[in-house]
Backbone as a chain_set.jsonl record, in Angstrom:
{"seq": "TQAADLLTQKSLEGKSWAEIDWRRNGLFTVFGFAYQGCFQYYLYVTLFSRWFAGAARFVNQPLSVKLTDYAGQRDVLKQIAFDVLIHPIWFFPMYYTLKEALCGHPSLFDGESPAAIGKVALSKYAANNFDTRSEDGLLTDWIAFWKIWVLGDVVVYGLCPMWARLPANHVFSFVYICVLSFMRGSSAEKDLPCVIVEH", "coords": {"N": [[42.673, -63.153, -28.741], [42.171, -61.556, -26.579], [41.0, -59.364, -27.796], [38.732, -60.565, -28.857], [37.319, -61.248, -26.547], [36.897, -58.66, -25.495], [35.275, -57.556, -27.56], [33.073, -59.267, -27.235], [32.227, -58.697, -24.605], [31.635, -55.928, -24.872], [29.931, -55.63, -27.222], [28.15, -57.896, -27.391], [27.32, -58.338, -24.765], [26.833, -55.749, -24.004], [28.239, -54.007, -22.239], [29.634, -51.085, -20.656], [32.765, -49.255, -20.901], [33.61, -48.927, -18.259], [32.464, -51.029, -17.015], [33.682, -53.336, -17.927], [35.045, -56.508, -17.391], [37.994, -56.872, -16.295], [39.705, -58.771, -15.27], [38.655, -61.147, -16.303], [39.152, -60.515, -18.992], [41.883, -60.581, -18.875], [42.268, -63.279, -18.409], [41.53, -64.377, -20.959], [43.537, -63.214, -22.374], [45.868, -64.379, -21.395], [45.268, -67.089, -21.834], [45.043, -67.024, -24.602], [47.694, -66.336, -25.394], [49.279, -68.339, -24.167], [48.01, -70.903, -24.646], [46.562, -70.849, -27.199], [48.375, -69.462, -28.722], [51.206, -70.312, -28.249], [51.131, -73.236, -27.607], [49.21, -74.204, -29.543], [50.516, -73.516, -31.857], [52.695, -75.265, -31.765], [51.322, -77.667, -31.778], [49.795, -77.659, -34.267], [51.651, -76.874, -36.247], [54.144, -78.234, -35.778], [53.599, -80.836, -34.676], [51.405, -81.802, -36.23], [52.56, -81.711, -38.781], [54.302, -83.809, -38.567], [52.628, -86.012, -37.976], [50.77, -86.018, -40.038], [52.046, -86.257, -42.646], [51.631, -85.918, -45.432], [50.111, -83.675, -45.695], [50.913, -81.084, -46.459], [51.55, -81.425, -49.218], [49.01, -82.177, -50.216], [47.287, -79.872, -49.63], [48.463, -77.917, -51.178], [47.799, -78.51, -53.784], [45.934, -78.054, -56.85], [42.381, -77.668, -56.787], [41.016, -79.462, -58.548], [42.785, -81.624, -58.64], [42.866, -82.326, -55.984], [40.324, -83.377, -55.692], [40.439, -86.016, -56.643], [42.429, -87.17, -55.171], [42.514, -89.438, -53.027], [43.932, -90.514, -50.845], [44.965, -88.146, -49.745], [42.544, -86.839, -49.065], [41.7, -88.644, -47.104], [43.675, -88.055, -45.142], [42.992, -85.407, -44.543], [40.455, -85.84, -43.411], [41.28, -87.289, -41.122], [42.783, -85.304, -39.76], [40.765, -83.498, -39.188], [39.062, -85.086, -37.616], [40.857, -85.559, -35.447], [41.059, -82.946, -34.516], [38.438, -82.2, -33.746], [37.508, -84.241, -32.116], [39.545, -85.297, -30.402], [41.211, -83.146, -29.606], [39.558, -81.405, -27.984], [39.442, -82.844, -25.625], [41.482, -82.166, -23.885], [41.498, -79.46, -24.222], [39.196, -78.08, -23.129], [39.278, -78.775, -20.194], [41.698, -77.518, -19.653], [41.083, -74.811, -20.189], [38.942, -74.35, -18.355], [40.319, -74.756, -15.958], [42.284, -72.771, -15.972], [40.616, -70.528, -16.015], [39.392, -70.821, -13.551], [41.574, -70.604, -11.901], [42.376, -67.921, -12.35], [40.064, -66.359, -12.215], [38.311, -67.426, -10.458], [36.47, -67.826, -7.323], [37.49, -68.748, -4.355], [40.636, -67.594, -5.948], [43.856, -68.174, -7.47], [45.043, -65.76, -6.8], [43.911, -65.29, -4.332], [45.23, -67.033, -2.801], [44.468, -69.696, -3.071], [44.89, -73.225, -3.373], [46.566, -75.03, -6.083], [45.591, -77.629, -6.403], [43.043, -77.591, -5.284], [41.854, -75.717, -6.906], [41.965, -77.004, -9.425], [40.22, -79.156, -8.847], [37.723, -77.925, -8.446], [37.419, -76.66, -10.96], [37.377, -78.827, -12.754], [35.044, -80.043, -11.855], [33.116, -78.163, -12.506], [33.419, -78.108, -15.292], [32.58, -80.794, -15.809], [29.932, -80.691, -14.864], [28.808, -78.87, -16.619], [28.858, -80.295, -19.02], [28.507, -83.087, -18.754], [26.56, -83.745, -17.01], [23.465, -84.972, -16.566], [21.35, -83.502, -15.521], [21.631, -80.968, -16.362], [20.201, -78.037, -17.698], [20.854, -77.134, -20.18], [21.638, -79.299, -21.598], [23.582, -82.174, -22.681], [27.088, -82.216, -23.25], [27.468, -79.479, -23.88], [29.55, -77.464, -24.239], [31.189, -78.836, -26.067], [29.466, -79.143, -28.295], [29.12, -76.443, -29.083], [31.752, -75.904, -29.781], [32.022, -77.737, -31.957], [30.257, -76.613, -33.729], [31.543, -74.471, -34.782], [34.093, -75.347, -35.452], [33.985, -77.753, -37.104], [33.247, -76.947, -39.769], [35.261, -74.966, -39.902], [37.615, -76.487, -39.795], [37.414, -77.997, -42.12], [37.811, -76.001, -43.996], [40.368, -75.001, -43.142], [42.027, -77.365, -43.121], [41.459, -78.655, -45.515], [41.148, -76.86, -47.67], [42.751, -74.521, -47.538], [45.939, -73.263, -48.629], [49.172, -74.299, -47.421], [50.592, -72.065, -46.292], [48.523, -70.456, -45.511], [47.19, -71.619, -43.511], [47.481, -71.158, -40.622], [46.683, -68.343, -40.443], [43.986, -68.562, -41.374], [43.035, -70.319, -39.444], [43.232, -68.705, -37.215], [41.216, -66.789, -37.712], [38.863, -68.355, -37.531], [39.314, -69.091, -34.879], [39.025, -66.636, -33.552], [36.315, -66.12, -33.875], [35.327, -68.391, -32.52], [36.385, -67.94, -29.893], [34.868, -65.656, -29.155], [32.409, -66.909, -28.903], [33.03, -68.706, -26.799], [33.71, -66.958, -24.81], [31.318, -65.615, -24.488], [29.664, -67.72, -23.608], [31.049, -68.921, -21.427], [32.732, -67.105, -20.173], [32.094, -65.202, -18.226], [31.956, -64.611, -14.7], [29.575, -64.917, -13.547], [28.4, -66.912, -14.931], [26.099, -69.385, -16.214], [26.519, -71.781, -14.555], [26.021, -75.043, -13.275], [25.502, -75.826, -9.819], [28.473, -76.209, -8.023], [29.677, -79.355, -7.817], [31.567, -81.474, -6.088], [33.168, -84.395, -6.689], [34.169, -86.98, -4.816], [36.764, -89.374, -4.879]], "CA": [[41.722, -63.596, -27.806], [41.851, -60.401, -25.758], [40.062, -58.554, -28.597], [37.456, -61.305, -28.979], [36.563, -61.068, -25.268], [36.39, -57.26, -25.426], [34.172, -57.436, -28.446], [31.952, -59.945, -26.621], [31.744, -57.845, -23.494], [31.108, -54.573, -25.313], [28.899, -55.747, -28.182], [27.134, -58.878, -27.116], [26.834, -58.156, -23.396], [26.507, -54.352, -23.791], [28.944, -53.355, -21.154], [30.407, -49.879, -20.9], [34.19, -49.499, -20.592], [33.77, -49.005, -16.838], [31.916, -52.3, -16.554], [34.461, -54.458, -18.447], [35.63, -57.414, -16.412], [39.469, -56.934, -16.792], [40.261, -60.1, -14.882], [38.229, -62.089, -17.364], [39.902, -60.225, -20.197], [43.258, -61.141, -18.606], [42.138, -64.779, -18.636], [41.549, -64.631, -22.41], [44.87, -62.802, -22.87], [46.828, -65.434, -20.93], [44.912, -68.316, -22.539], [45.379, -66.815, -25.994], [49.116, -66.361, -25.575], [49.915, -69.648, -23.777], [47.45, -72.087, -25.316], [46.264, -70.682, -28.607], [49.581, -69.024, -29.481], [52.431, -71.208, -28.165], [50.754, -74.61, -27.698], [48.597, -74.605, -30.78], [51.539, -73.469, -32.949], [53.426, -76.515, -31.671], [50.437, -78.721, -32.218], [49.395, -77.572, -35.629], [52.779, -76.766, -37.146], [55.169, -79.207, -35.512], [53.092, -82.225, -34.549], [50.614, -82.154, -37.39], [53.492, -81.948, -39.888], [54.85, -85.168, -38.416], [51.512, -87.002, -37.956], [50.059, -85.962, -41.364], [53.15, -85.75, -43.536], [51.141, -85.573, -46.765], [49.131, -82.529, -45.701], [51.413, -79.939, -47.286], [51.377, -81.789, -50.615], [47.614, -82.163, -50.56], [46.677, -78.559, -49.642], [49.039, -77.08, -52.242], [47.332, -78.964, -55.086], [44.744, -77.42, -57.32], [41.106, -78.352, -56.376], [40.748, -80.573, -59.443], [43.59, -82.725, -58.205], [42.424, -82.711, -54.61], [39.1, -84.205, -55.81], [40.825, -87.369, -56.941], [43.518, -87.608, -54.246], [41.759, -90.027, -51.894], [44.831, -90.621, -49.682], [45.007, -86.818, -49.142], [41.29, -86.66, -48.384], [41.685, -89.406, -45.791], [44.514, -87.284, -44.189], [42.116, -84.239, -44.14], [39.442, -86.338, -42.445], [41.947, -87.622, -39.893], [43.06, -84.052, -39.086], [39.489, -82.927, -38.7], [38.652, -85.97, -36.53], [41.648, -85.251, -34.262], [40.796, -81.549, -33.978], [37.074, -82.063, -33.122], [37.221, -85.303, -31.165], [40.656, -85.555, -29.445], [41.713, -81.894, -29.112], [38.677, -80.87, -26.87], [39.542, -83.673, -24.388], [42.343, -81.388, -22.972], [41.279, -77.986, -24.408], [38.21, -77.6, -22.114], [39.795, -78.851, -18.873], [42.712, -76.469, -19.483], [40.4, -73.519, -20.132], [38.24, -74.222, -17.084], [41.33, -74.674, -14.802], [42.888, -71.442, -16.031], [39.611, -69.638, -15.643], [39.177, -70.93, -12.077], [42.828, -70.093, -11.206], [42.529, -66.484, -12.461], [38.819, -65.598, -12.021], [37.5, -68.083, -9.491], [36.318, -67.284, -5.971], [38.814, -68.036, -4.437], [41.493, -67.887, -7.085], [45.312, -68.164, -7.105], [45.283, -64.43, -6.204], [43.449, -65.368, -2.984], [45.969, -68.069, -2.125], [43.843, -71.041, -3.213], [45.877, -74.209, -3.876], [46.296, -75.509, -7.404], [44.756, -78.843, -6.374], [41.593, -77.177, -5.01], [41.352, -74.984, -8.097], [41.704, -78.016, -10.409], [39.093, -79.946, -8.512], [36.541, -77.056, -8.742], [37.36, -76.463, -12.383], [36.922, -79.995, -13.477], [33.697, -80.33, -11.496], [32.251, -77.232, -13.323], [33.4, -78.686, -16.643], [31.749, -81.95, -15.867], [28.546, -80.279, -14.649], [28.371, -78.164, -17.86], [28.982, -81.131, -20.17], [28.229, -84.499, -18.617], [25.48, -83.923, -16.015], [22.113, -85.146, -17.254], [20.379, -82.576, -14.971], [21.845, -79.683, -16.994], [19.108, -77.611, -18.568], [21.398, -76.865, -21.524], [21.859, -80.575, -22.296], [24.854, -82.792, -22.559], [28.189, -81.786, -24.21], [27.208, -78.128, -24.352], [30.789, -76.795, -24.732], [31.658, -79.566, -27.218], [28.62, -78.844, -29.434], [29.474, -75.148, -29.533], [33.042, -76.115, -30.434], [31.852, -78.416, -33.204], [29.56, -75.746, -34.665], [32.541, -73.572, -35.439], [35.37, -76.032, -35.902], [33.869, -78.712, -38.227], [33.44, -76.194, -40.982], [36.587, -74.327, -39.817], [38.676, -77.469, -40.067], [37.319, -78.346, -43.53], [38.511, -74.97, -44.704], [41.756, -74.951, -42.813], [42.86, -78.543, -43.527], [41.142, -79.12, -46.81], [41.116, -75.904, -48.768], [43.784, -73.434, -47.479], [47.303, -73.699, -48.831], [49.835, -74.402, -46.108], [50.977, -70.8, -45.748], [47.36, -69.729, -45.016], [46.523, -72.407, -42.455], [47.386, -70.451, -39.326], [45.805, -67.143, -40.474], [42.609, -69.078, -41.393], [42.771, -70.93, -38.129], [43.057, -67.587, -36.266], [39.892, -66.215, -38.055], [37.932, -69.17, -36.88], [39.541, -69.026, -33.436], [38.45, -65.391, -33.074], [34.871, -66.354, -33.79], [35.076, -69.335, -31.382], [36.618, -67.287, -28.604], [33.738, -64.848, -28.874], [31.385, -67.845, -28.359], [33.461, -69.237, -25.488], [33.681, -65.768, -23.914], [29.881, -65.381, -24.156], [29.12, -68.862, -22.887], [31.757, -69.343, -20.192], [33.662, -66.1, -19.734], [31.553, -64.443, -17.048], [31.993, -65.261, -13.383], [28.183, -65.153, -13.249], [27.886, -67.827, -15.937], [25.05, -70.239, -15.749], [27.094, -73.043, -14.164], [25.321, -75.789, -12.25], [26.165, -75.646, -8.57], [29.718, -77.014, -8.037], [29.578, -80.676, -7.095], [32.943, -82.086, -6.086], [33.047, -85.8, -6.583], [35.303, -87.597, -4.127], [37.134, -90.685, -5.395]], "C": [[41.245, -62.438, -26.893], [40.797, -59.552, -26.493], [38.713, -59.244, -28.754], [36.674, -61.2, -27.704], [36.066, -59.667, -25.122], [35.216, -57.054, -26.327], [32.915, -58.121, -27.833], [31.364, -59.138, -25.451], [31.079, -56.58, -23.925], [29.866, -54.775, -26.142], [27.792, -56.659, -27.803], [26.515, -58.688, -25.727], [26.505, -56.686, -23.082], [27.081, -53.661, -22.62], [29.619, -52.073, -21.539], [31.909, -50.192, -20.533], [34.41, -49.605, -19.077], [33.287, -50.345, -16.296], [32.721, -53.547, -17.052], [35.137, -55.204, -17.331], [37.08, -57.628, -16.889], [40.096, -58.15, -16.344], [39.885, -61.137, -15.894], [38.944, -61.783, -18.655], [41.368, -60.698, -20.1], [43.35, -62.585, -18.861], [42.295, -65.056, -20.15], [42.915, -64.181, -23.027], [45.933, -63.873, -22.624], [46.504, -66.717, -21.736], [45.304, -68.196, -24.034], [46.844, -66.93, -26.271], [49.655, -67.841, -25.402], [49.339, -70.812, -24.598], [47.272, -71.887, -26.816], [47.475, -70.182, -29.393], [50.631, -70.092, -29.432], [52.02, -72.646, -28.383], [50.182, -75.018, -29.047], [49.582, -74.46, -31.973], [52.305, -74.783, -32.941], [52.608, -77.69, -32.175], [50.197, -78.751, -33.71], [50.556, -77.528, -36.632], [53.81, -77.898, -36.979], [54.583, -80.591, -35.522], [52.225, -82.686, -35.731], [51.473, -82.429, -38.651], [54.054, -83.355, -39.748], [53.715, -86.215, -38.58], [50.83, -87.07, -39.332], [51.017, -85.424, -42.392], [52.721, -85.379, -44.923], [50.301, -84.35, -46.869], [49.623, -81.436, -46.603], [51.296, -80.192, -48.789], [49.95, -81.648, -51.076], [47.071, -80.782, -50.707], [47.241, -77.637, -50.667], [48.674, -77.459, -53.621], [46.166, -78.159, -55.548], [43.522, -78.261, -56.905], [40.778, -79.507, -57.283], [41.546, -81.819, -59.074], [43.247, -83.258, -56.846], [41.154, -83.647, -54.679], [39.344, -85.653, -56.108], [41.97, -87.939, -56.075], [42.883, -88.17, -52.991], [42.648, -90.216, -50.657], [44.907, -89.216, -48.993], [43.709, -86.441, -48.475], [41.153, -87.375, -47.141], [42.468, -88.637, -44.777], [43.727, -86.049, -43.677], [41.131, -84.739, -43.095], [40.092, -86.735, -41.096], [42.343, -86.356, -39.047], [41.853, -83.468, -38.445], [38.994, -83.755, -37.478], [39.444, -85.691, -35.281], [41.203, -83.892, -33.672], [39.48, -81.459, -33.318], [36.746, -83.13, -32.084], [38.28, -85.508, -30.077], [41.05, -84.213, -28.812], [40.838, -81.354, -27.876], [38.846, -81.609, -25.537], [40.487, -82.867, -23.384], [42.053, -79.884, -23.103], [40.381, -77.467, -23.287], [38.723, -77.691, -20.692], [40.894, -77.747, -18.628], [42.086, -75.074, -19.35], [39.743, -73.36, -18.725], [39.179, -74.077, -15.919], [41.948, -73.3, -14.836], [41.903, -70.422, -15.537], [39.403, -69.642, -14.091], [40.42, -70.305, -11.314], [42.857, -68.527, -11.212], [41.253, -65.724, -11.985], [37.925, -66.291, -10.984], [37.346, -67.363, -8.123], [36.368, -68.449, -4.957], [39.636, -68.495, -5.605], [42.976, -68.01, -6.579], [45.631, -66.839, -6.373], [44.913, -64.372, -4.756], [44.209, -66.415, -2.189], [45.397, -69.48, -2.224], [44.853, -71.968, -3.825], [45.53, -74.692, -5.238], [45.423, -76.791, -7.43], [43.337, -78.512, -6.169], [41.008, -76.544, -6.239], [41.038, -76.028, -9.234], [40.455, -78.833, -10.13], [37.769, -79.195, -8.836], [36.346, -76.955, -10.257], [36.854, -77.658, -13.083], [35.471, -80.37, -13.066], [32.726, -79.439, -12.278], [32.229, -77.717, -14.761], [32.471, -79.892, -16.76], [30.266, -81.611, -15.693], [27.974, -79.64, -15.914], [28.259, -79.113, -19.047], [28.476, -82.565, -20.018], [27.151, -84.761, -17.506], [24.135, -83.931, -16.682], [21.085, -84.129, -16.694], [20.619, -81.183, -15.573], [20.734, -79.266, -17.961], [19.562, -77.29, -19.988], [21.658, -78.146, -22.313], [23.249, -81.041, -22.115], [25.819, -82.162, -23.548], [27.991, -80.351, -24.728], [28.406, -77.426, -24.941], [31.251, -77.513, -26.056], [30.784, -79.212, -28.463], [28.927, -77.424, -29.98], [30.794, -75.123, -30.34], [32.866, -76.671, -31.808], [31.178, -77.469, -34.248], [30.476, -74.801, -35.402], [33.606, -74.367, -36.081], [35.181, -77.16, -36.941], [34.062, -78.046, -39.53], [34.85, -75.523, -41.039], [37.692, -75.248, -40.237], [38.601, -77.926, -41.505], [38.008, -77.278, -44.328], [39.979, -74.929, -44.412], [42.593, -76.156, -43.329], [42.604, -79.029, -44.994], [41.312, -78.157, -47.966], [42.306, -74.883, -48.691], [45.205, -74.062, -47.835], [48.091, -73.609, -47.5], [50.206, -73.104, -45.449], [49.756, -70.052, -45.137], [46.656, -70.47, -43.884], [46.399, -71.641, -41.145], [46.587, -69.207, -39.417], [44.326, -67.578, -40.556], [42.155, -69.577, -40.07], [42.471, -69.804, -37.144], [41.658, -66.886, -36.534], [38.861, -67.078, -37.329], [38.052, -69.209, -35.35], [38.918, -67.754, -32.855], [36.96, -65.566, -32.866], [34.583, -67.295, -32.601], [35.306, -68.723, -30.061], [35.489, -66.332, -28.214], [32.63, -65.722, -28.32], [31.782, -68.31, -26.988], [33.345, -68.086, -24.493], [32.199, -65.567, -23.49], [29.338, -66.473, -23.314], [29.743, -69.087, -21.47], [32.738, -68.295, -19.608], [33.336, -65.403, -18.399], [31.675, -65.262, -15.8], [30.55, -65.628, -12.995], [27.596, -66.101, -14.259], [26.863, -68.809, -15.332], [25.607, -71.685, -15.543], [26.079, -73.757, -13.248], [26.068, -75.611, -10.96], [27.373, -76.689, -8.572], [29.512, -78.247, -7.208], [30.946, -81.281, -7.246], [32.731, -83.58, -5.818], [34.278, -86.404, -5.887], [35.561, -88.979, -4.667], [37.777, -91.547, -4.319]], "O": [[40.079, -62.369, -26.503], [39.831, -59.085, -25.889], [37.673, -58.586, -28.782], [35.451, -61.07, -27.758], [34.937, -59.459, -24.678], [34.235, -56.434, -25.918], [31.816, -57.574, -27.924], [30.152, -58.943, -25.353], [30.043, -56.204, -23.377], [28.831, -54.181, -25.842], [26.621, -56.287, -27.869], [25.309, -58.863, -25.554], [25.961, -56.395, -22.017], [26.436, -52.781, -22.049], [30.136, -51.966, -22.651], [32.232, -51.229, -19.953], [35.321, -50.314, -18.65], [33.685, -50.74, -15.201], [32.446, -54.669, -16.627], [35.729, -54.607, -16.432], [37.346, -58.451, -17.765], [41.027, -58.596, -17.016], [40.728, -61.934, -16.306], [39.32, -62.712, -19.37], [41.981, -61.138, -21.073], [44.318, -63.093, -19.428], [43.112, -65.886, -20.548], [43.357, -64.705, -24.049], [46.747, -64.212, -23.483], [47.42, -67.35, -22.262], [45.822, -69.139, -24.633], [47.24, -67.544, -27.262], [50.31, -68.44, -26.256], [50.086, -71.605, -25.172], [47.78, -72.676, -27.613], [47.592, -70.444, -30.59], [50.931, -70.721, -30.447], [52.543, -73.26, -29.314], [50.588, -76.023, -29.631], [49.485, -75.19, -32.96], [52.544, -75.361, -34.001], [53.099, -78.57, -32.881], [50.385, -79.788, -34.345], [50.456, -78.077, -37.73], [54.284, -78.448, -37.973], [55.02, -81.443, -36.296], [52.317, -83.834, -36.166], [51.13, -83.282, -39.471], [54.258, -84.028, -40.759], [53.897, -87.207, -39.287], [50.358, -88.139, -39.719], [50.854, -84.331, -42.934], [53.399, -84.574, -45.562], [49.823, -83.992, -47.946], [48.869, -80.907, -47.42], [50.977, -79.278, -49.55], [49.671, -81.098, -52.141], [46.463, -80.464, -51.73], [46.593, -76.653, -51.023], [49.149, -76.842, -54.574], [45.444, -77.61, -54.715], [43.656, -79.467, -56.697], [40.27, -80.509, -56.779], [41.045, -82.938, -59.183], [43.32, -84.458, -56.58], [40.966, -84.543, -53.856], [38.469, -86.471, -55.827], [42.398, -89.077, -56.269], [42.728, -87.459, -51.999], [42.164, -90.091, -49.532], [44.911, -89.146, -47.764], [43.725, -85.793, -47.428], [40.577, -86.863, -46.181], [42.025, -88.536, -43.633], [43.81, -85.708, -42.497], [40.986, -84.143, -42.027], [39.489, -86.527, -40.044], [42.249, -86.353, -37.819], [41.892, -82.998, -37.308], [38.571, -83.201, -36.464], [38.882, -85.587, -34.191], [41.008, -83.757, -32.464], [39.359, -80.69, -32.364], [35.834, -82.963, -31.274], [37.94, -85.856, -28.946], [41.21, -84.144, -27.594], [41.397, -80.912, -26.873], [38.468, -81.11, -24.478], [40.27, -82.916, -22.173], [42.339, -79.121, -22.18], [40.749, -76.532, -22.576], [38.605, -76.688, -19.989], [40.978, -77.155, -17.552], [42.501, -74.269, -18.516], [39.968, -72.373, -18.025], [38.878, -73.347, -14.975], [42.124, -72.701, -13.774], [42.252, -69.546, -14.746], [39.264, -68.596, -13.457], [40.303, -69.624, -10.295], [43.288, -67.9, -10.245], [41.337, -64.623, -11.44], [36.859, -65.764, -10.667], [38.05, -66.392, -7.849], [35.336, -69.082, -4.734], [39.427, -69.562, -6.183], [43.239, -67.946, -5.379], [46.415, -66.832, -5.424], [45.456, -63.57, -3.997], [43.882, -66.668, -1.03], [45.838, -70.369, -1.496], [45.607, -71.562, -4.709], [44.35, -74.779, -5.575], [44.633, -77.0, -8.35], [42.472, -79.096, -6.822], [39.851, -76.771, -6.592], [40.006, -75.943, -9.899], [39.711, -79.17, -11.051], [36.841, -79.761, -9.415], [35.24, -77.144, -10.765], [35.976, -77.545, -13.938], [34.751, -80.962, -13.869], [31.649, -79.887, -12.669], [31.174, -77.747, -15.393], [31.678, -79.99, -17.696], [29.427, -82.227, -16.349], [26.805, -79.84, -16.245], [27.603, -78.756, -20.025], [28.068, -83.195, -20.995], [26.904, -85.912, -17.144], [23.739, -82.946, -17.305], [20.05, -83.912, -17.325], [19.832, -80.279, -15.292], [20.372, -79.991, -18.887], [18.738, -77.185, -20.897], [21.871, -78.109, -23.525], [24.043, -80.373, -21.452], [25.399, -81.631, -24.576], [28.311, -80.053, -25.879], [28.314, -76.849, -26.024], [31.647, -76.855, -27.019], [31.321, -79.008, -29.552], [28.986, -77.229, -31.195], [30.935, -74.462, -31.369], [33.469, -76.169, -32.756], [31.474, -77.512, -35.442], [30.192, -74.389, -36.527], [33.993, -74.061, -37.208], [36.153, -77.501, -37.616], [34.898, -78.457, -40.334], [35.515, -75.524, -42.075], [38.608, -74.845, -40.955], [39.643, -78.227, -42.088], [38.737, -77.601, -45.266], [40.783, -74.832, -45.339], [43.683, -75.996, -43.879], [43.434, -79.712, -45.594], [41.584, -78.564, -49.096], [42.79, -74.447, -49.736], [45.569, -75.161, -47.416], [47.681, -72.903, -46.579], [50.162, -72.99, -44.224], [49.935, -69.128, -44.345], [45.645, -70.001, -43.361], [45.294, -71.498, -40.62], [45.804, -68.975, -38.496], [43.492, -67.0, -39.86], [41.041, -69.304, -39.621], [41.559, -69.925, -36.326], [41.024, -66.445, -35.575], [38.054, -66.543, -36.569], [37.062, -69.339, -34.631], [38.339, -67.797, -31.769], [36.414, -65.21, -31.822], [33.703, -67.021, -31.785], [34.51, -68.94, -29.147], [35.183, -66.216, -27.027], [31.966, -65.331, -27.361], [30.95, -68.314, -26.081], [32.881, -68.315, -23.376], [31.889, -65.38, -22.313], [28.6, -66.199, -22.367], [29.053, -69.392, -20.497], [33.475, -68.585, -18.666], [34.211, -65.082, -17.596], [31.513, -66.482, -15.833], [30.336, -66.546, -12.204], [26.378, -66.103, -14.442], [26.795, -69.013, -14.12], [25.231, -72.633, -16.234], [25.351, -73.088, -12.514], [27.245, -75.253, -11.017], [27.265, -77.821, -9.044], [29.203, -78.167, -6.019], [31.422, -81.563, -8.345], [32.157, -83.95, -4.793], [35.374, -86.292, -6.436], [34.599, -89.712, -4.897], [38.151, -92.689, -4.585]]}, "num_chains": 1, "name": "protein.A"}
């Protein structure tokens, strides 16, 4: 994830080495290690193995057998549905919160409280995805996620043998992190003004 953000800042945003936002790059480094490394390993290897017990059998079959294995195909669809409909429910709030904690103004480095950081982060997430006034439209982050991960999940869960799942997932993750970095990495991102909703 660190390399994906550097590639985005250098190639897509055209920054020189002196202009690189190292705090932002640190965000992607921490997020990559903690979430995409540790947590996703637990999710995809440990939990998916329990929840979708037939997955290893299905993906290790030849394609001709997969085409007639309807139970295995249903398991693949369940895995894809989980990954593109359930997984983002916590993925985005966790990303926005970590971004606000490390890169926000003020951030944890400035002594901001975790509760205040969480409130601002979730309001930015809501503004970017659920505010009908957004010029980008609704579910902007989700749609970008789906553009990479629907195809990615078909490949990872339906075509890759079990040993190749994580490497294939990492390739799609690299591409997606470039997209996320470009869309939401910069402190000067096109967020709607922060609106904190009191309950």
